[in-house]
Structure formats: structure tokens, C-alpha cells
Short mmCIF file of C-alpha atoms in Angstrom, two decimals:
data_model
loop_
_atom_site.label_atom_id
_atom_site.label_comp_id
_atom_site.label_asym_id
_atom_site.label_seq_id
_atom_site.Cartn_x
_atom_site.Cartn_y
_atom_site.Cartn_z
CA UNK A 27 3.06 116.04 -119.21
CA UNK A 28 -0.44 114.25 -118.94
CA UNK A 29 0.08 110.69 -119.88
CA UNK A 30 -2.96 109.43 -122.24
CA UNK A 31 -3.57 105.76 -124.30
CA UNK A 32 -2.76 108.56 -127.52
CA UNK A 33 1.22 109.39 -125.93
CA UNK A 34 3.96 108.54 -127.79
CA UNK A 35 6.35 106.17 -126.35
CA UNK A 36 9.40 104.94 -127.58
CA UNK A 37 11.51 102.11 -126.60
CA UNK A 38 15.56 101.55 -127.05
CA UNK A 39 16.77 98.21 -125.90
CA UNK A 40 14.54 95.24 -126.44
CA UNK A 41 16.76 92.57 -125.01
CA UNK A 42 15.64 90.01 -121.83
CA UNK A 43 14.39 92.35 -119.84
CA UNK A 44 13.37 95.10 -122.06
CA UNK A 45 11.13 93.29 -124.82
CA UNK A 46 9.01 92.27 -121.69
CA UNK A 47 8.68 95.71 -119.66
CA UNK A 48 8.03 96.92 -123.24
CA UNK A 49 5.29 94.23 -124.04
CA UNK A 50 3.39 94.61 -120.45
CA UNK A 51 3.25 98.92 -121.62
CA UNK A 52 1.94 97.50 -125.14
CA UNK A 53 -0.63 95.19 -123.53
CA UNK A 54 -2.03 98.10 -121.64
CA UNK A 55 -2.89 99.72 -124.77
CA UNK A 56 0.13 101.77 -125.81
CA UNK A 57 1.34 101.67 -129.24
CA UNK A 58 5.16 101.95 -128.82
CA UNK A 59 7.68 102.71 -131.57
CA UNK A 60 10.80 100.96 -130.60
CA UNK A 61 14.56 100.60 -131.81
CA UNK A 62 17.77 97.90 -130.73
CA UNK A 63 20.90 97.48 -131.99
CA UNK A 64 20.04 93.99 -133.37
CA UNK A 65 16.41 94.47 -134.87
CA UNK A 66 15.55 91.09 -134.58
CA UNK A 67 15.42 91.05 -131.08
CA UNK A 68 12.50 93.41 -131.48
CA UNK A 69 10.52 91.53 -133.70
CA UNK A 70 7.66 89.72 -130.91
CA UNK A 71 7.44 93.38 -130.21
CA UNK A 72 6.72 94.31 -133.60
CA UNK A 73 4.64 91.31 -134.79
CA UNK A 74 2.67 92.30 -131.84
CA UNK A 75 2.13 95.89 -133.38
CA UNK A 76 4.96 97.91 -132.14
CA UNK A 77 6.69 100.44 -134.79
CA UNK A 78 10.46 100.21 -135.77
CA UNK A 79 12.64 103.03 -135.80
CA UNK A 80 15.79 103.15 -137.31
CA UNK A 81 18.14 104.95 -134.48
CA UNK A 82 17.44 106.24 -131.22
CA UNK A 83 17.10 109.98 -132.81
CA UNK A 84 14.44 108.90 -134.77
CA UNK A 85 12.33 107.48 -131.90
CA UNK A 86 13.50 110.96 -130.50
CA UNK A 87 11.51 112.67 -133.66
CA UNK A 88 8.30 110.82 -133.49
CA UNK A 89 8.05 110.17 -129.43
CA UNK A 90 7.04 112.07 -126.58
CA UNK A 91 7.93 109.46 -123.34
CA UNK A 92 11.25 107.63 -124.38
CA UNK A 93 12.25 104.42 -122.17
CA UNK A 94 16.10 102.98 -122.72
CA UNK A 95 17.57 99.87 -121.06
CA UNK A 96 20.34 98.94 -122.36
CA UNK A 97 23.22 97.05 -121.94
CA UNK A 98 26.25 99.16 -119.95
CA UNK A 99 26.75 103.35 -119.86
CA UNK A 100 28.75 103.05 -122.91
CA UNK A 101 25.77 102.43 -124.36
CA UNK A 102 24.06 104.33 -122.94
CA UNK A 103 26.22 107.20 -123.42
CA UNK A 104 25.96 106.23 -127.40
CA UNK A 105 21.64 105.95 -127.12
CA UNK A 106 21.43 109.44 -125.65
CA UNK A 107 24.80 111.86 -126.77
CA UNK A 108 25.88 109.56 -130.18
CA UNK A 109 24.73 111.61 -133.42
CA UNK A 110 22.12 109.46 -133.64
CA UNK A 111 21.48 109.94 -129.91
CA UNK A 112 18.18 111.06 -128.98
CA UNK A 113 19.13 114.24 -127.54
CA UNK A 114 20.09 115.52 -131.36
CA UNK A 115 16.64 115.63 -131.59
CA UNK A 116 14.89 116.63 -128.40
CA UNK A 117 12.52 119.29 -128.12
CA UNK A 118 10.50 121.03 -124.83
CA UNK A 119 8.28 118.67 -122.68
CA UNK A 120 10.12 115.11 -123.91
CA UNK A 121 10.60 112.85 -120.98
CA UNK A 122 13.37 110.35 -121.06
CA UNK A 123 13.38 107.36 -118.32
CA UNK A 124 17.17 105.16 -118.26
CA UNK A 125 15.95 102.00 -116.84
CA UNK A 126 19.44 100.22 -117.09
CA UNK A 127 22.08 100.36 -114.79
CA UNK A 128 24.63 102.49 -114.62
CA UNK A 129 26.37 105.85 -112.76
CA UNK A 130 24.67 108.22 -110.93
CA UNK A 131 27.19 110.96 -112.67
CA UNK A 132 25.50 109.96 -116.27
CA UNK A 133 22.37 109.92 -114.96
CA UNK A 134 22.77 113.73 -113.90
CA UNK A 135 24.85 114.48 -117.08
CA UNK A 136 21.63 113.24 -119.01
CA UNK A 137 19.23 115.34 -117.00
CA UNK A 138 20.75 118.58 -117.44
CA UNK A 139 21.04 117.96 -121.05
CA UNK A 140 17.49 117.33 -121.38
CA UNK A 141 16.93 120.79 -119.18
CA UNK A 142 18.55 122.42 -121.58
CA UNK A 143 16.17 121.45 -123.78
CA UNK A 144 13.37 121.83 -121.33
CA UNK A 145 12.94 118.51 -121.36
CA UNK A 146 13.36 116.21 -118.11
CA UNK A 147 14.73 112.84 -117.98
CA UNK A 148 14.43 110.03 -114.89
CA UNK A 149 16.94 107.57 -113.71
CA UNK A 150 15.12 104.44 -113.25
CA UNK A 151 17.51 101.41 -112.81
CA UNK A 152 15.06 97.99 -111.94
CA UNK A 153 15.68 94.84 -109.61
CA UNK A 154 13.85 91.66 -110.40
CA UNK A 155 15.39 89.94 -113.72
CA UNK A 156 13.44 88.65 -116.15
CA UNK A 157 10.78 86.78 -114.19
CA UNK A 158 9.85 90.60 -112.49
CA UNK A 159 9.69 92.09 -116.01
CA UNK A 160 7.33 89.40 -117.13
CA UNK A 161 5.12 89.75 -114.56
CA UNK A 162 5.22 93.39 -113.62
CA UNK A 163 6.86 93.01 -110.23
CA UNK A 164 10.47 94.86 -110.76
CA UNK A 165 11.39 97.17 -108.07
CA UNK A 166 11.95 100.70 -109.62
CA UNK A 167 14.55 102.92 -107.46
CA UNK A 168 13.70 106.38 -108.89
CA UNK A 169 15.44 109.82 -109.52
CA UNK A 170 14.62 112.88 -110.81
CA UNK A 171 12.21 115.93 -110.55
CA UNK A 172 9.44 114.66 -108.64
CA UNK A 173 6.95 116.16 -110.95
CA UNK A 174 8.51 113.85 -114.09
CA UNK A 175 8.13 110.72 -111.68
CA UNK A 176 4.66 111.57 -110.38
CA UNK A 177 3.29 112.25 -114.19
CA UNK A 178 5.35 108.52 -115.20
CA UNK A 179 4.07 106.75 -112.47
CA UNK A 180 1.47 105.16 -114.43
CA UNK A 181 3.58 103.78 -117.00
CA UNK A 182 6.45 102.58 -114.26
CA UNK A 183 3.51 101.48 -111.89
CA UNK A 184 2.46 98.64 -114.90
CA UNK A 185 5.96 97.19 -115.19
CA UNK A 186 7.34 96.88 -111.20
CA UNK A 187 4.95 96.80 -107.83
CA UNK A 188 7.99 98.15 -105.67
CA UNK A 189 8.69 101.68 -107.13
CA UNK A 190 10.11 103.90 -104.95
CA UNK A 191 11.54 107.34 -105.06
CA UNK A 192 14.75 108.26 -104.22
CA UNK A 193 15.14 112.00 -104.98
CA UNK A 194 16.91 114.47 -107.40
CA UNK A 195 18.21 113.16 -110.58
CA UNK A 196 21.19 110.51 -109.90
CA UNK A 197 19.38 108.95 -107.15
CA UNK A 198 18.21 106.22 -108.48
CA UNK A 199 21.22 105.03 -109.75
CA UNK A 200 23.29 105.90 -106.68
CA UNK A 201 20.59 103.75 -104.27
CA UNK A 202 21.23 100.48 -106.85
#
């Protein structure tokens, strides 16, 4: 995938951290379409132009690039396999990219289900709290094909300044 200003990015989890890593994509001139349990928590993001979704499938439908940070796998789990998971709708060429932390065995279980699909997902778990997210300076351990992570770099390269890849998919979570 060639990333362009006209890609469709969604974003599930808009909490402390996520609301800013979202906001530094938006002020780079992505419009996002974005989605969290409690909607108000998205609503600087959306007064500031971003596009509410009502689950994480229908970010799925509408979005090519799809970032989640959530809470804890169980979420997780729910955000990508839950019927209103955004795997029930993925299609060929969707890139997903975890940002929260959790197992290196979901991050694999997530990749090959977005092979199947020929999509390709990326474990990207961060380091840097809230002050890093505001200012772009997370560290970003990285997993997956390195193709996926090359073509995201732009978009992970305007939230952290110490991304660095680990390898195959899992790795990211296994070096946090």
C-alpha cells in the first residue's frame, strides 16, 4: 500500500494516549474516522474534524489503514474477532497496526487472520506515556512483514522518534 493525504485511516481507542497519537496523524493532514467504547472520549477528535463510526467493523468498511490501542487483549480480542470486530469486514490490502500492549501470541493470531484475508496487520506496542504521544516522541517496537512496516513508516514516524523494528509478526510485542 502507498500511503497518500487521500488514505483512509481509522482509529479504535481514543483514550490518554490514543486521542493524542490520533490528533498528531490528524494535524498532518489526515482525515481519520474513529470509534471508542465511550464516544465522548472522542469528541476533541471529532470537533477537530474526525468522523465517528459506530463499531470497529464499520471503521473496517470505510478504512483502508486501521490503528487500535486499547485498553488490555480482551479488548483487543473483542476490537478485532467480536462480530463487530473489524476482521468481519476486512477485505485484500487493509493494514491493521495494534499499538496497545499485549501478547505476542495475539499479535500473530491477528496477523494470520488478516493473511487470510490478504490483508497484513503490525504489532506496534509504544513506550513514552502521554507526554511522548503529545509530542511525537513514543518509542515504537515493531513486528510484522517488513514491507507493511516500511509502507507505515510515515504514519508511525509522526507519532514516536524511536521506532524500531523487531521482526516477524509478534515481535513487537514480545521485545515490550
Amino acid at each position: 500500500m502507498v500511503l497518500s493525504k487521500e488514505t483512509k485511516i481509522g482509529w479504535i481507542g481514543t483514550g490518554v494516549m490514543g486521542a493524542s497519537m490520533c490528533r498528531r496523524i490528524m494535524d498532518e493532514g489526515y482525515s481519520l474516522h474513529v470509534y471508542n467504547r465511550t464516544n465522548s472520549k472522542a469528541q476533541s477528535l471529532l470537533n477537530a474534524g474526525a468522523v465517528w463510526c459506530d463499531s470497529p467493523r464499520v471503521i473496517a468498511q470505510k478504512c483502508d489503514v486501521i490503528f487500535t490501542i486499547v485498553g488490555y487483549p480482551d479488548d483487543v480480542e473483542e476490537v478485532y474477532f467480536g462480530n463487530e470486530g473489524v476482521l468481519q469486514a476486512c477485505r485484500e490490502g487493509m493494514v491493521f497496526i495494534d499499538m496497545t500492549t499485549t501478547k505476542p501470541s495475539l499479535a500473530i493470531r491477528i496477523h494470520k487472520a488478516a493473511i487470510a484475508h490478504n490483508a497484513t496487520s503490525i504489532d506496534a506496542p509504544v513506550s513514552g506515556g502521554d507526554i511522548g504521544a503529545q509530542n511525537g516522541k513514543l518509542s515504537i517496537m515493531v513486528g510484522g512483514a517488513e514491507t507493511s512496516v516500511t509502507a507505515m513508516l510515515p504514519l508511525l514516524n509522526i507519532m514516536g522518534d524511536n521506532i524500531i523494528y523487531e521482526g516477524k509478526a509478534g515481535s513487537g510485542q514480545h521485545t515490550k
